[in-house]
PDB file of C-alpha atoms in Angstrom:
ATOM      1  CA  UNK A  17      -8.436  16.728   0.338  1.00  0.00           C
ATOM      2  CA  UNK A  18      -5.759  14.820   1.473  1.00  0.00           C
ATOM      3  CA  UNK A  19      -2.265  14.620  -0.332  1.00  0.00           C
ATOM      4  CA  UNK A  20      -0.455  11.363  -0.165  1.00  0.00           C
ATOM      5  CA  UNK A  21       4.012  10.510  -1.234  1.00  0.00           C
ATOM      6  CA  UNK A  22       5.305   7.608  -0.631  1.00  0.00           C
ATOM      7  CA  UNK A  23       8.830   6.428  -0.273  1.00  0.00           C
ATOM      8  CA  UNK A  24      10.925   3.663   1.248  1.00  0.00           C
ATOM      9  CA  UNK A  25      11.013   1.872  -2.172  1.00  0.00           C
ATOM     10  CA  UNK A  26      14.436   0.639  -4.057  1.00  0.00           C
ATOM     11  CA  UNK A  27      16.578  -2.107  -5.354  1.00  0.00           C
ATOM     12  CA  UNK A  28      16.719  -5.381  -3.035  1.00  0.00           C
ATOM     13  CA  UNK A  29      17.894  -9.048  -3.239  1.00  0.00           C
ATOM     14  CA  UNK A  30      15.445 -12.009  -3.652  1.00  0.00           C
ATOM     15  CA  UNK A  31      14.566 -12.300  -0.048  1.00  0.00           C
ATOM     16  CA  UNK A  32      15.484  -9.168   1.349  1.00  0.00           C
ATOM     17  CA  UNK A  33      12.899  -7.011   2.962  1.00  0.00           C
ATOM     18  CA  UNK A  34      11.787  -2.837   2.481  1.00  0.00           C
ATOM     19  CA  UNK A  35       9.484  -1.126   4.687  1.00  0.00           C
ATOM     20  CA  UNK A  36       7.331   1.412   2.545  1.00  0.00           C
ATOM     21  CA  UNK A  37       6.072   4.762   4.185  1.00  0.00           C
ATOM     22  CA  UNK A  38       2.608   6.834   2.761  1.00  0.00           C
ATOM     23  CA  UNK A  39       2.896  10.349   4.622  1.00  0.00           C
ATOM     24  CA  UNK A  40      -0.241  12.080   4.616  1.00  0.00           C
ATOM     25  CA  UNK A  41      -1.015  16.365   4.614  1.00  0.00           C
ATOM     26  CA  UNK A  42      -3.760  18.089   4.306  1.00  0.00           C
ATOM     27  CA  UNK A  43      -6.091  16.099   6.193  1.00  0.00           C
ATOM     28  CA  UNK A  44      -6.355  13.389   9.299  1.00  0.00           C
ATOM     29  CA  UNK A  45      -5.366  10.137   7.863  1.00  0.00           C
ATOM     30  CA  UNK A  46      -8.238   8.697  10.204  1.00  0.00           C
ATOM     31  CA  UNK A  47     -10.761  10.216   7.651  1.00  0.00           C
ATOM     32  CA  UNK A  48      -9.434   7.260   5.147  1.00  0.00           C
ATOM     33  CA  UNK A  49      -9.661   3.615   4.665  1.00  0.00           C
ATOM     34  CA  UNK A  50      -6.399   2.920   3.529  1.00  0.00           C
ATOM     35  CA  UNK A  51      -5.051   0.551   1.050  1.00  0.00           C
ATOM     36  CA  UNK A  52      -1.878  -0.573  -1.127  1.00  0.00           C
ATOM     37  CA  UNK A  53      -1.849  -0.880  -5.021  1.00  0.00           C
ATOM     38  CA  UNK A  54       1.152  -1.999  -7.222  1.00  0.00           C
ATOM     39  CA  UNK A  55       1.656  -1.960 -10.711  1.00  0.00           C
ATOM     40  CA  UNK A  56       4.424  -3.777 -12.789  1.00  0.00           C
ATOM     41  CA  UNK A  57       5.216  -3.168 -16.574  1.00  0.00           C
ATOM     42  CA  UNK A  58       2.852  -3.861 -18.790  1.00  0.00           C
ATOM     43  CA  UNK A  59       0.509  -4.900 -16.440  1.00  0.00           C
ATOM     44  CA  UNK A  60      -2.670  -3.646 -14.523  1.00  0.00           C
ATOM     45  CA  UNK A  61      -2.873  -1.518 -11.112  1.00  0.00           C
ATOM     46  CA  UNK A  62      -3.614  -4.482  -8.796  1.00  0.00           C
ATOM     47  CA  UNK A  63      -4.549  -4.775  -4.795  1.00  0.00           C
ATOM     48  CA  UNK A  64      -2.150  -5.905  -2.651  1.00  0.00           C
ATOM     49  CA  UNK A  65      -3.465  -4.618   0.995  1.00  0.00           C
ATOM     50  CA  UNK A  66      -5.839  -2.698   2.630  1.00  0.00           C
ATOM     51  CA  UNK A  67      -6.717  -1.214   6.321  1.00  0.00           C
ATOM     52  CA  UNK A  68      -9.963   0.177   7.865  1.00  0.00           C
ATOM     53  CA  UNK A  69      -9.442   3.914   9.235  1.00  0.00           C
ATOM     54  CA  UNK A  70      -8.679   2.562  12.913  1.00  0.00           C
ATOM     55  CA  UNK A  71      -6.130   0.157  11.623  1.00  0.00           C
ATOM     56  CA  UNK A  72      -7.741  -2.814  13.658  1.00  0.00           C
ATOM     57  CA  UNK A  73      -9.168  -4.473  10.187  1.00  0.00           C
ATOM     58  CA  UNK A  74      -6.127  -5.958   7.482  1.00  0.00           C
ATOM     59  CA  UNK A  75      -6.544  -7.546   4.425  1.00  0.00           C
ATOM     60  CA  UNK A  76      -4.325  -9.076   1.826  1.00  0.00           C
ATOM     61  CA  UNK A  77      -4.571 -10.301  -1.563  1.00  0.00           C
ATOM     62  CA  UNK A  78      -3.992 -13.669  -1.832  1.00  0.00           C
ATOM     63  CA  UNK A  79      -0.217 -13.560  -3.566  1.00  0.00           C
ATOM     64  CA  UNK A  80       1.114 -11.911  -0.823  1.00  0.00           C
ATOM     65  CA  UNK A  81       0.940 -15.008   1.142  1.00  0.00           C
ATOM     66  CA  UNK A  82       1.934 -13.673   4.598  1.00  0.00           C
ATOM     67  CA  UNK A  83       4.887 -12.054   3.313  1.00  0.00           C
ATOM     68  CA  UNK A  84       3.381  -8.292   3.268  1.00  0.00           C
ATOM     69  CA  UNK A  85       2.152  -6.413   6.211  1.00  0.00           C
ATOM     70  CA  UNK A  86      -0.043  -3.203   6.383  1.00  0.00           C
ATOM     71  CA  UNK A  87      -0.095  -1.033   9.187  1.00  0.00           C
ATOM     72  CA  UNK A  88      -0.773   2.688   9.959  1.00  0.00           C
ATOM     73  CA  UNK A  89      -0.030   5.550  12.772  1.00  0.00           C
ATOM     74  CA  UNK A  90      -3.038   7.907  12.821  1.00  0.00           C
ATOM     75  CA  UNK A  91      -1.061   9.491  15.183  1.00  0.00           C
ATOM     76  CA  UNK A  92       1.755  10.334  12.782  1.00  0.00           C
ATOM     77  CA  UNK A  93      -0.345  10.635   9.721  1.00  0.00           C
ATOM     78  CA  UNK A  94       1.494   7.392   8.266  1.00  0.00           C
ATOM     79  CA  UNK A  95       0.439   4.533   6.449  1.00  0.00           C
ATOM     80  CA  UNK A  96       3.233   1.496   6.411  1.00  0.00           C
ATOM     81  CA  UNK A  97       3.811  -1.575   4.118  1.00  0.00           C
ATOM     82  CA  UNK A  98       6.367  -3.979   5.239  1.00  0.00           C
ATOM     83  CA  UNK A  99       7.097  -6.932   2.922  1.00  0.00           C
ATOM     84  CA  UNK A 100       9.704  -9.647   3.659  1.00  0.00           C
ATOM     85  CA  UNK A 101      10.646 -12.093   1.492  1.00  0.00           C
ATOM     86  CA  UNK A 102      10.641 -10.146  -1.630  1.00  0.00           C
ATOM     87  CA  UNK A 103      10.593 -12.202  -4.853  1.00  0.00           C
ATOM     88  CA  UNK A 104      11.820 -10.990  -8.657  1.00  0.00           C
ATOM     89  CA  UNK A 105       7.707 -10.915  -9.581  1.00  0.00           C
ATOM     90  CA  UNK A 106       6.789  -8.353  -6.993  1.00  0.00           C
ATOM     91  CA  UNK A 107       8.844  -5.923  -8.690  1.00  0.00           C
ATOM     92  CA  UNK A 108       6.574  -2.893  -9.599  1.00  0.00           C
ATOM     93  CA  UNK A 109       5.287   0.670  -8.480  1.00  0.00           C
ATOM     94  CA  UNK A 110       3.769   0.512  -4.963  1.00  0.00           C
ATOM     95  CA  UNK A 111       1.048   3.386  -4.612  1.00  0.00           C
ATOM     96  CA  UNK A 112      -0.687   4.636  -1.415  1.00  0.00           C
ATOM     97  CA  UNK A 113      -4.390   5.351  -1.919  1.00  0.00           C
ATOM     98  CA  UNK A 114      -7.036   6.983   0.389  1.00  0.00           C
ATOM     99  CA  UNK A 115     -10.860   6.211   0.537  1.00  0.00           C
ATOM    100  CA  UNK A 116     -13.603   7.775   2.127  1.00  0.00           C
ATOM    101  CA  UNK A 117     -16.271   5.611   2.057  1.00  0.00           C
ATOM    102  CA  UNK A 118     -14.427   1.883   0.437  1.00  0.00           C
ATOM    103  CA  UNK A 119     -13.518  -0.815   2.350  1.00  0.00           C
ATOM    104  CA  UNK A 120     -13.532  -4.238   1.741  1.00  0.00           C
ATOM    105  CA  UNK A 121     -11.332  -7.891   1.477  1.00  0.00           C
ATOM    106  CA  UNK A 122     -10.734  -6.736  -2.123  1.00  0.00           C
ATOM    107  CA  UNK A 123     -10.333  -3.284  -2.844  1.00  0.00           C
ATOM    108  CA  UNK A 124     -10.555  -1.525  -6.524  1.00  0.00           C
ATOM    109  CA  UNK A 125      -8.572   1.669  -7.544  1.00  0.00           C
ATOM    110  CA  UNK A 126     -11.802   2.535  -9.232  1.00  0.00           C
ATOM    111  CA  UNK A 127     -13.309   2.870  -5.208  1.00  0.00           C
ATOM    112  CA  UNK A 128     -10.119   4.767  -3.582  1.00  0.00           C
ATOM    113  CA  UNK A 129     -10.461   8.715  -3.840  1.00  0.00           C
ATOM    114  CA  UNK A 130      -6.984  10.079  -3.497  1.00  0.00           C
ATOM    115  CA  UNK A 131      -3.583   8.696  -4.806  1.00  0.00           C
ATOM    116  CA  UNK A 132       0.580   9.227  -4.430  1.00  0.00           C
ATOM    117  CA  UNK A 133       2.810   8.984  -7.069  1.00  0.00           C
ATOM    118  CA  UNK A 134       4.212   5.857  -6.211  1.00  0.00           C
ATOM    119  CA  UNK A 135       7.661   4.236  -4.912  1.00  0.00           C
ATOM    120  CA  UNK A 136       9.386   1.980  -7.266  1.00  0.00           C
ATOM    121  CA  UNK A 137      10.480  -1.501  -5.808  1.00  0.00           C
ATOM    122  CA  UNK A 138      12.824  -3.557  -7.947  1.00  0.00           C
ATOM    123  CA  UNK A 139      14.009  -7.330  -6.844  1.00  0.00           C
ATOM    124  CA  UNK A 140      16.885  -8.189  -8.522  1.00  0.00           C
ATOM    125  CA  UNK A 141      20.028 -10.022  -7.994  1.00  0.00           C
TER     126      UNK A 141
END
């Protein structure tokens, strides 16, 4: 199984940027479709991107609004989330998640396999 941490999270501005970082061990990260989930207080684990296991397949949900961008180095074993523009709602836990065999324009956290822990991103003036 693969074993997923993220990091790159923090406190920003209203309109500043972070890049987020999912390091994968234990197996090839090109075994995975790959996604990004985020959860805020008191609310539900909800999609924000996903990538197919070459990377040349993206998709967003709709509130990230060109903002977000997901990318990934099989090479490196790393899966990337760059978001710009960062806005007081977006505040929450960003997760990595792995899946073997999901892939789609909308994915569930009920279809992803393996998890991280999560990287906290607060927006806050």
């Amino acid at each position: 199984q693969v074993q997923l941490v993220e990091s790159g999270g923090g406190l920003v501005q209203p309109g500043g940027s972070l890049r987020l970082s999912c390091a994968a061990s234990g197996r090839t990260l090109s075994d995975y479709a790959m996604a990004w989930f985020r959860q805020a207080p008191g609310k539900e684990r909800e999609f924000v991107a996903g990538i197919s296991w070459s990377g040349l397949s993206t998709h967003y949900a709709d509130f990230v609004n060109g903002r977000f961008t997901i990318s990934r180095d099989n090479a490196k074993n790393t899966l990337y989330l760059q978001v710009n523009n960062l806005e007081p709602e977006d505040t929450a836990v960003y997760f990595c998640a792995a899946a073997t065999h999901h892939y789609g324009p909308t994915m569930a956290p009920g279809g992803m396999d393996y998890w991280g822990p999560g990287t906290l991103v607060t927006v806050s003036s």
